[in-house]
Short mmCIF file of C-alpha atoms and ligand atoms in Angstrom, two decimals:
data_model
loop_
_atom_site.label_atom_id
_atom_site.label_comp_id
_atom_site.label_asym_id
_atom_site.label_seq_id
_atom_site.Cartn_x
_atom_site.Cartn_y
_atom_site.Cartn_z
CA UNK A 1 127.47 87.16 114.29
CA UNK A 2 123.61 86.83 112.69
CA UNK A 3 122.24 87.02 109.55
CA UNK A 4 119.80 90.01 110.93
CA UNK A 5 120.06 91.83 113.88
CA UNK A 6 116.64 93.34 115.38
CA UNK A 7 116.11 95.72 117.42
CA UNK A 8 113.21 96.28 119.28
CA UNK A 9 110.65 93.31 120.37
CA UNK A 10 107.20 94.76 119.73
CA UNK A 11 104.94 93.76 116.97
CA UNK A 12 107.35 94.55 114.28
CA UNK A 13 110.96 93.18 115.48
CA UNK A 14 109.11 89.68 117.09
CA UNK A 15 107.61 89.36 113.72
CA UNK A 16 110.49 89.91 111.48
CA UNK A 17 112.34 87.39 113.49
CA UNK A 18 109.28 84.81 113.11
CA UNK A 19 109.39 85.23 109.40
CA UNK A 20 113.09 85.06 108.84
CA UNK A 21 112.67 81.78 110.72
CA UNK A 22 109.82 80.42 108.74
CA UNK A 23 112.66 81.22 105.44
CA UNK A 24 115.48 79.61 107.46
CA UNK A 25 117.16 83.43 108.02
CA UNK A 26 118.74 83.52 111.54
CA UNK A 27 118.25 86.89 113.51
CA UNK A 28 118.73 88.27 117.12
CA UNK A 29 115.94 90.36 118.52
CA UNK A 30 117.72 92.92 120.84
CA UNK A 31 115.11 94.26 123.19
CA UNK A 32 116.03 97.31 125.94
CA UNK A 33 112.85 96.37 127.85
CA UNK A 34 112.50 92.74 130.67
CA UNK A 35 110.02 90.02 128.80
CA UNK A 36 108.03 90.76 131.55
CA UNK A 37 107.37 94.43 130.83
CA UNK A 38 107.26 94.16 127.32
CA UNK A 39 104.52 91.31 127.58
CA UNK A 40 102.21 93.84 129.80
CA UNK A 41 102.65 96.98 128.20
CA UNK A 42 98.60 97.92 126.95
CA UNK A 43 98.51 99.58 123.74
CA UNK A 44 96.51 98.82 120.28
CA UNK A 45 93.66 96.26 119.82
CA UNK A 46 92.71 96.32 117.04
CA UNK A 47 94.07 94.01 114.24
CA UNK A 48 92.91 94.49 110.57
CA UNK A 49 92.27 91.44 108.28
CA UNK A 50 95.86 91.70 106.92
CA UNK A 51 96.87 91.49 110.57
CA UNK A 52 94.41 88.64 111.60
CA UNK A 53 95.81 86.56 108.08
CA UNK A 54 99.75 86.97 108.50
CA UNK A 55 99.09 85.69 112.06
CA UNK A 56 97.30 82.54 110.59
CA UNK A 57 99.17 81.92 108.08
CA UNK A 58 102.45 81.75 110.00
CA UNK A 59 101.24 79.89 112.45
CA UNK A 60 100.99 82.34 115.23
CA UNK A 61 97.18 82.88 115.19
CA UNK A 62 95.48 80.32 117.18
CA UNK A 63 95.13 81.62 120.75
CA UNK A 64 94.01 84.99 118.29
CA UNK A 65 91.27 83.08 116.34
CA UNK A 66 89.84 81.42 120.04
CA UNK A 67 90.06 84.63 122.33
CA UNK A 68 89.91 87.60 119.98
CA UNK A 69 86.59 89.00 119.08
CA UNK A 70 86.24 89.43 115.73
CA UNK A 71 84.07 92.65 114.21
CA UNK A 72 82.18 92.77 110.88
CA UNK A 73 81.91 96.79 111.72
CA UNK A 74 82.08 100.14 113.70
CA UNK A 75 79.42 102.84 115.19
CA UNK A 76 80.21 106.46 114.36
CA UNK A 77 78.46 108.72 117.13
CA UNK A 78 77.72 112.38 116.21
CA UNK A 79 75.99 114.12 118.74
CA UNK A 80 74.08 110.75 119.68
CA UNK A 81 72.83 110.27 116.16
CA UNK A 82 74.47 106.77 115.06
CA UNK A 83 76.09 105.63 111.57
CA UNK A 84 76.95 101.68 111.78
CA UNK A 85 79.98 101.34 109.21
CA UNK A 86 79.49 97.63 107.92
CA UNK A 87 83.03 96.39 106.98
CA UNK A 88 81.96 93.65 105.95
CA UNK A 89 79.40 94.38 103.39
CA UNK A 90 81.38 96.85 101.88
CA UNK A 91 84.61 95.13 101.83
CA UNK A 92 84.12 91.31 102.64
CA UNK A 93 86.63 92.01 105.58
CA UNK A 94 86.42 92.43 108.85
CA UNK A 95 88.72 93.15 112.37
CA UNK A 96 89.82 91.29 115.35
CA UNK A 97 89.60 93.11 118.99
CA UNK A 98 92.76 91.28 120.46
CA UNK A 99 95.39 93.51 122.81
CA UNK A 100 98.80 94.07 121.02
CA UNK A 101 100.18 92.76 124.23
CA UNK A 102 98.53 89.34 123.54
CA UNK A 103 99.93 89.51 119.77
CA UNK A 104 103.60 90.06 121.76
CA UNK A 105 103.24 87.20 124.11
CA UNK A 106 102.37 84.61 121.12
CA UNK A 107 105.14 85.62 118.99
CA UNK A 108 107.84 85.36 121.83
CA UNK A 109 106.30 81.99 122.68
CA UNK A 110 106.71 80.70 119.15
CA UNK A 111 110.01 82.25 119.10
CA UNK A 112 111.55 80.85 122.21
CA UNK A 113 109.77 77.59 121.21
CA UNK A 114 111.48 77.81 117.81
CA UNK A 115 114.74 78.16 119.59
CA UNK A 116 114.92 81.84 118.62
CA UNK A 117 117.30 84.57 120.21
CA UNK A 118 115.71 87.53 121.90
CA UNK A 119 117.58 89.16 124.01
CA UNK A 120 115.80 90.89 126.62
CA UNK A 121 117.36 93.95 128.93
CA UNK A 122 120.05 94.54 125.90
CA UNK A 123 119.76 98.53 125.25
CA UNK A 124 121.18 99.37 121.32
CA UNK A 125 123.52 102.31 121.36
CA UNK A 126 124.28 102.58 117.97
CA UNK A 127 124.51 100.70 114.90
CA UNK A 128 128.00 101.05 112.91
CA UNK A 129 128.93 100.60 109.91
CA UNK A 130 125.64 100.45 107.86
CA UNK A 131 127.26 101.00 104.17
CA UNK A 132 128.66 97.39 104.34
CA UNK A 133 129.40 95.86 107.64
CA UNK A 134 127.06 96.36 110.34
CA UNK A 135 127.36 96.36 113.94
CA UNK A 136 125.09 97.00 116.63
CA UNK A 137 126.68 98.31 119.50
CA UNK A 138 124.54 97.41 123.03
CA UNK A 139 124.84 97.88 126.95
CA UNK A 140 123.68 94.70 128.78
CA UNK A 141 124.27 93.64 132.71
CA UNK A 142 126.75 97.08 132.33
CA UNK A 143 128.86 95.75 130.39
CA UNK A 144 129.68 96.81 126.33
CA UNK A 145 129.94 94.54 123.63
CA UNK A 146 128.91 94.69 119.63
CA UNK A 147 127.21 92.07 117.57
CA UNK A 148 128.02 91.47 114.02
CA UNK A 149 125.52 90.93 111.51
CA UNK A 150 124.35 91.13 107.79
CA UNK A 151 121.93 93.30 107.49
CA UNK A 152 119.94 95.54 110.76
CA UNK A 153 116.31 95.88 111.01
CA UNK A 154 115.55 99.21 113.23
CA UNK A 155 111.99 97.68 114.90
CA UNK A 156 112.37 100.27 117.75
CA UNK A 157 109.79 102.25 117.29
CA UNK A 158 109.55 105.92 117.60
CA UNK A 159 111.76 106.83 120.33
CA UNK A 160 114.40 104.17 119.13
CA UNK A 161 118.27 104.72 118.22
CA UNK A 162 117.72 102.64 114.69
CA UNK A 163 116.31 106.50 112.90
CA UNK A 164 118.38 108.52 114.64
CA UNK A 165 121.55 107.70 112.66
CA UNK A 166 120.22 107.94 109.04
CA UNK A 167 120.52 110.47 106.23
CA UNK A 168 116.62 110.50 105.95
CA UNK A 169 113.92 113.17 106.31
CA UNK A 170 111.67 113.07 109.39
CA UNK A 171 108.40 114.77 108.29
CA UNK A 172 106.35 115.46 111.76
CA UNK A 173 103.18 117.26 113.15
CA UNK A 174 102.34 117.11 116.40
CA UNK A 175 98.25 117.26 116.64
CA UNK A 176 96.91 120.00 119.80
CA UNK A 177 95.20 117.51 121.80
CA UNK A 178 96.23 113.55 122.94
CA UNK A 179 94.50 110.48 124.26
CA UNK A 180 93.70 109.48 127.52
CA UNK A 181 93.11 105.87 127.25
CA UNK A 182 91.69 103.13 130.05
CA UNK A 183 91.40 99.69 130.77
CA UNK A 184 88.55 99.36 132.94
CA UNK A 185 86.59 96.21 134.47
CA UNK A 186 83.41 96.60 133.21
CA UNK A 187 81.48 94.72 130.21
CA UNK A 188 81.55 96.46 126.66
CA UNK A 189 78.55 98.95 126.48
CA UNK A 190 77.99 98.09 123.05
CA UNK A 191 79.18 94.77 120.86
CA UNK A 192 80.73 97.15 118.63
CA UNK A 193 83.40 100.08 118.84
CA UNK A 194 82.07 103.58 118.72
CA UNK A 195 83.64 106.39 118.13
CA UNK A 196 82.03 109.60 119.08
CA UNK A 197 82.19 113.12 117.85
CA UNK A 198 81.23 115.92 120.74
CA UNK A 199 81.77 119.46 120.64
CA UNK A 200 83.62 119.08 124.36
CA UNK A 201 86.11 116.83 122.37
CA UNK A 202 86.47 112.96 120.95
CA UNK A 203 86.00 109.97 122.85
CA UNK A 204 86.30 106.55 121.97
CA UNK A 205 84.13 102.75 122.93
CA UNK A 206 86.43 100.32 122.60
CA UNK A 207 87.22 96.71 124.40
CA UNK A 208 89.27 93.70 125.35
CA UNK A 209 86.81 90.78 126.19
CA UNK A 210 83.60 90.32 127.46
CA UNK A 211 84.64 91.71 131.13
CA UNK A 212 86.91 94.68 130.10
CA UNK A 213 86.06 97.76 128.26
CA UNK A 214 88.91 100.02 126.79
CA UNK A 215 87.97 103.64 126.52
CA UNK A 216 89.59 106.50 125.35
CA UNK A 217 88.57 110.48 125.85
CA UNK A 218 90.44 113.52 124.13
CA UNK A 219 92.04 115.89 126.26
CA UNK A 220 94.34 118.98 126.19
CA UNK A 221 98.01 118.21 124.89
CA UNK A 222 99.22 119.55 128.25
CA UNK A 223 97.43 117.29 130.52
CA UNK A 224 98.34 115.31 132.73
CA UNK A 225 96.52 112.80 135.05
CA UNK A 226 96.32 114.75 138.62
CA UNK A 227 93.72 116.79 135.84
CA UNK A 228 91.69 114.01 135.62
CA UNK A 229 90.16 112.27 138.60
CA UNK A 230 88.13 108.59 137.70
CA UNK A 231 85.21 110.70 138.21
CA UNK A 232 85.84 113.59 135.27
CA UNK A 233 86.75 110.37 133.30
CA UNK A 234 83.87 108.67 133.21
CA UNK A 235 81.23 111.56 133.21
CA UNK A 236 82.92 112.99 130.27
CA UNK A 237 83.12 109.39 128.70
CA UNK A 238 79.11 108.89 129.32
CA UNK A 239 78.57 112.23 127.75
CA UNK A 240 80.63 112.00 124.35
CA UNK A 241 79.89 108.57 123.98
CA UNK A 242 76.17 108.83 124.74
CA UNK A 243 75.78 105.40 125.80
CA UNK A 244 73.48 104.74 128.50
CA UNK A 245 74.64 101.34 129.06
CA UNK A 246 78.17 102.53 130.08
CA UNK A 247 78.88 101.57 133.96
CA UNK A 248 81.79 102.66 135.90
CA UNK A 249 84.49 99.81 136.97
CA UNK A 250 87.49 99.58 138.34
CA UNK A 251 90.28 101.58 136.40
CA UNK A 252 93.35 99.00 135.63
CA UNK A 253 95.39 100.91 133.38
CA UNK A 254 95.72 104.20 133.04
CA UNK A 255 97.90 106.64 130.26
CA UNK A 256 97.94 109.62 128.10
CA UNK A 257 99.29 109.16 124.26
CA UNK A 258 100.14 112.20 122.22
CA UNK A 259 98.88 112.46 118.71
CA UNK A 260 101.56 112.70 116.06
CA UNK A 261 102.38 111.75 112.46
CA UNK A 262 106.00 110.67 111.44
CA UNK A 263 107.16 109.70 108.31
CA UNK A 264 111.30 108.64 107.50
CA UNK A 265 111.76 109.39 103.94
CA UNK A 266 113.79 107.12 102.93
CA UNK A 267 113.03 104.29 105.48
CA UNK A 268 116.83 102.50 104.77
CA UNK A 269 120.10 103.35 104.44
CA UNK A 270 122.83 100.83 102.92
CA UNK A 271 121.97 97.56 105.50
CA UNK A 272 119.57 99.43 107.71
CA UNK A 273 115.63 98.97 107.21
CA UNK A 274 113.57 100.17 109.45
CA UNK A 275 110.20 98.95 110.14
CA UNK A 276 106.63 100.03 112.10
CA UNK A 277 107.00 102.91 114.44
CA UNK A 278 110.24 103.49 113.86
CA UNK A 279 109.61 104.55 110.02
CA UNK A 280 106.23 105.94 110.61
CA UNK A 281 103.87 107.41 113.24
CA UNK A 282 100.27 107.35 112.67
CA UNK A 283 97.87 109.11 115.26
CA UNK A 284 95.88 106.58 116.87
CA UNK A 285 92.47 107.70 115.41
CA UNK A 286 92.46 105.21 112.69
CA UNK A 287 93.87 102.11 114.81
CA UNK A 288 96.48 101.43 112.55
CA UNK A 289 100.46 101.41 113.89
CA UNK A 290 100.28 97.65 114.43
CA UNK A 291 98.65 96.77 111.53
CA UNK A 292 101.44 98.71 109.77
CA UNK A 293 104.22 97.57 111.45
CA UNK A 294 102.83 94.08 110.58
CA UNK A 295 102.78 95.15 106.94
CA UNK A 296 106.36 96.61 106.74
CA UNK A 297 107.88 93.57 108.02
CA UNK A 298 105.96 91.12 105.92
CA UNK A 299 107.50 92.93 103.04
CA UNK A 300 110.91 93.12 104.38
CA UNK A 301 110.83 89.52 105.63
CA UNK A 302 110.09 88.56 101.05
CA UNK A 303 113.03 90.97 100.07
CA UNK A 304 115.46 89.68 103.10
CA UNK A 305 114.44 86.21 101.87
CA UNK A 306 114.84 87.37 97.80
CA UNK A 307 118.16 88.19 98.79
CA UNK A 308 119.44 85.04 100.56
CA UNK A 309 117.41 83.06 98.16
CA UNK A 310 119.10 84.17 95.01
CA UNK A 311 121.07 87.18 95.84
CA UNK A 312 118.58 89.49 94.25
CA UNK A 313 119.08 92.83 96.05
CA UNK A 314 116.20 93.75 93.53
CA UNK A 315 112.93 93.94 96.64
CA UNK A 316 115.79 95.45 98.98
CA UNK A 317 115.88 98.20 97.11
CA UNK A 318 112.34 99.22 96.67
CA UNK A 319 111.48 98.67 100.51
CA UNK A 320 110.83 101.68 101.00
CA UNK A 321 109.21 102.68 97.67
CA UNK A 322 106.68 99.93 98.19
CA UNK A 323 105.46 101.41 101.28
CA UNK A 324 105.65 105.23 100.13
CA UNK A 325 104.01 103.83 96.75
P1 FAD B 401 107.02 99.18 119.46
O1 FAD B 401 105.85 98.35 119.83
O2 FAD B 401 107.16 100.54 120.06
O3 FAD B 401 108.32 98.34 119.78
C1 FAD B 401 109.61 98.90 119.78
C2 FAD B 401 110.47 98.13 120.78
O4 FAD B 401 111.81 98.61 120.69
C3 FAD B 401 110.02 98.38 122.21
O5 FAD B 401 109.82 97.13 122.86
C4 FAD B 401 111.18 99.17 122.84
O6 FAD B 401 111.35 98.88 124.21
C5 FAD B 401 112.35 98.71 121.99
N1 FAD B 401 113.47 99.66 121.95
C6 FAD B 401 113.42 101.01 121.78
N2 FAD B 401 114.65 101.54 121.80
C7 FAD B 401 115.52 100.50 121.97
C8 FAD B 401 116.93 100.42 122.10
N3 FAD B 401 117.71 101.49 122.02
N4 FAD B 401 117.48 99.18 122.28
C9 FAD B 401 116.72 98.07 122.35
N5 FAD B 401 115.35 98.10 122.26
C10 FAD B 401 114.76 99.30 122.06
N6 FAD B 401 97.92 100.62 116.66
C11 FAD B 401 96.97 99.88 116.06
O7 FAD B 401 97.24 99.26 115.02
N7 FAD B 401 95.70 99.76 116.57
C12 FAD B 401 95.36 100.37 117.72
O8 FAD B 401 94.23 100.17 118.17
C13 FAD B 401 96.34 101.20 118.38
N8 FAD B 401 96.05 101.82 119.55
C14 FAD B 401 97.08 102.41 120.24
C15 FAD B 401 96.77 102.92 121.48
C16 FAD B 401 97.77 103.51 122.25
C17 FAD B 401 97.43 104.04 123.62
C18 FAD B 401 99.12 103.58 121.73
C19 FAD B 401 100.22 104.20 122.58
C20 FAD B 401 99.41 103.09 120.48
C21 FAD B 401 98.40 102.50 119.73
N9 FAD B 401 98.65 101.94 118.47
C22 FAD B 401 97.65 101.28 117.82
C23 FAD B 401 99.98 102.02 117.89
C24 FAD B 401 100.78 100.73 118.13
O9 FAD B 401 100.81 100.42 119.51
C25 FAD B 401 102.19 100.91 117.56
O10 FAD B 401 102.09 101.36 116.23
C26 FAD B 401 102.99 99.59 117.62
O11 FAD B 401 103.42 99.32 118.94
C27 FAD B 401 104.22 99.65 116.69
O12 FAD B 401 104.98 98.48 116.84
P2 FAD B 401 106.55 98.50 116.68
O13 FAD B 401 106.98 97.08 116.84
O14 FAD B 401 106.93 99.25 115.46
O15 FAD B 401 107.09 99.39 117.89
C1 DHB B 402 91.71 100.98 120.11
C2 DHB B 402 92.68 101.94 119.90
C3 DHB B 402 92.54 102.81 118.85
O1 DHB B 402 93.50 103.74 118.63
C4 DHB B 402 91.43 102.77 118.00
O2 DHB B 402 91.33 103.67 116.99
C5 DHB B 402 90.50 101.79 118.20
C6 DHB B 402 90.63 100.90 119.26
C7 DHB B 402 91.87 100.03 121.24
O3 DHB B 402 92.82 100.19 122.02
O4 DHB B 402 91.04 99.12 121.37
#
């Protein structure tokens, strides 16, 4: 028995159960994936002031503010002619380059420090009884069991079980073209991200530290990568981007990401919330999914703690207007 049961440790699920914690609200993060492979897994880098803030102010943003290189803007490349965008000067804020995967391994530090429960390896099957007595049914070790809680938080992103379940609406589109992203050891090209616009398709200058570029070229929804030898990859990156100072390096990580939109009208259902990509897809043009995951569970981490503050159900039941709003 918990107060909140999680599922799903990524950005959203590790920091709901931070927050709780920081309110006194006990939770248990139920995670299908090993620490291990959760902690490596490369996606976003980008975190948005209301990102780089939450972190700080609950306590989870030092190894952030020393490592993560911090942006006052971006370059927008059309057909070599650049546009700086000056974040700063136009909105006093700015963005942090630090990998998702580093945002991951701090919060399950600070959680395991903080004596908090994550259970790795635990796959949800379902979650029961969501009107007024949830349980979340998971496989662990093969064996079947249920945990009891108060209220479940579905932080499982898009191919989770938390949706599946809910009388919602799913409102989709898939987009005719997807991402192939790298992590690659060579030094940034630029200090700054660029995104490029080129007839033969988008590609995208982005990084991790001073020694590791991230880069990202559009290609055809159907591809896979046997179409796309490290060679295509970087002379199509060197064209689009139109960066001279671009050097080849040794290809780390390698992936192709689909671009979609998903939105869960409503995003709960009796005790079920759900939270980040579970709720909502966003293509990954605009950098945002972790900056809104963050966002949905700092609001759901105030109305949790309305509601075992002073029983006001009041914030509970506007989650989801607050974020459609
Ligand atoms: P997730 O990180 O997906 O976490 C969900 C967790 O639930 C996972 O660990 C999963 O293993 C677990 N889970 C799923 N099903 C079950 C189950 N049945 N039982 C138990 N556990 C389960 N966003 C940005 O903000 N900026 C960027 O620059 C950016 N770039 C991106 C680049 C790429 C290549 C990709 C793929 C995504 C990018 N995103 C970016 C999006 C961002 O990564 C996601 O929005 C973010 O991971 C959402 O966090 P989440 O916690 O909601 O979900
Ligand atoms: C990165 C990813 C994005 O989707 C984006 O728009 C900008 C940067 C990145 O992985 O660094």
């Amino acid at each position: 028995m918990t107060q909140v049961g999680i599922i799903g440790a990524g950005p959203a699920g590790l920091m709901l159960s931070h927050l709780l914690h920081g309110q006194g609200i006990a939770s248990v993060v139920l995670e299908r994936r090993s620490r291990d492979y959760v902690e490596r897994r490369v996606r976003a880098g980008v975190l948005e002031q209301g990102s780089t803030d939450l972190l700080a102010a609950s306590g989870v943003g030092q190894r952030m503010q020393r490592e993560g290189l911090a942006h006052d803007g971006i370059k927008l490349r059309f057909a070599g002619e650049e546009h700086r965008i000056d974040f700063r000067r136009l909105t006093g804020r700015g963005i942090t380059v630090y990998g998702q995967q580093e945002v991951v391994k701090d919060l399950i530090t600070q959680r395991l420090a903080d004596g908090g429960e994550i259970w790795f390896e635990t796959e949800v099957t379902a979650i029961e009884g969501i009107d007024n007595n949830p349980r979340i049914a998971y496989r662990r070790n093969g064996d079947e069991a249920t945990l009891s809680c108060e209220f479940v938080a579905g932080c499982d992103g898009s191919h989770g079980v938390a949706h599946a379940g809910m009388d919602a609406k799913s409102y989709e589109r898939s987009y005719p073209f997807s991402w192939l992203g790298i992590l690659a050891k060579t030094p940034p090209a630029s200090n700054e991200l660029i995104y490029a616009y080129h007839e033969r398709g988008f590609a995208l200058h982005s990084m991790r530290s001073p020694e590791i570029s991230r880069l990202y070229v559009q290609v055809d929804a159907d591809d896979t990568m046997d179409a796309w030898p490290e060679a295509r990859i970087w002379d199509e990156l060197r064209l689009r981007l139109a960066e001279p100072r671009l050097q080849p390096g040794e290809i780390i990580e390698d992936g192709i990401t689909p671009m979609r939109s998903m939105v869960m009208e409503p995003m709960q259902c009796g005790r079920l919330f759900l939270a980040g990509d579970a709720a909502h897809i966003v293509p990954a043009t605009g950098a945002k999914g972790m900056n809104l995951a963050l966002a949905d569970v700092k609001v759901l981490a105030e109305a949790l703690t309305a509601w075992y503050r002073s029983a006001s159900r009041d914030l509970l039941d506007h989650y989801s207007d607050r974020w459609h709003g």
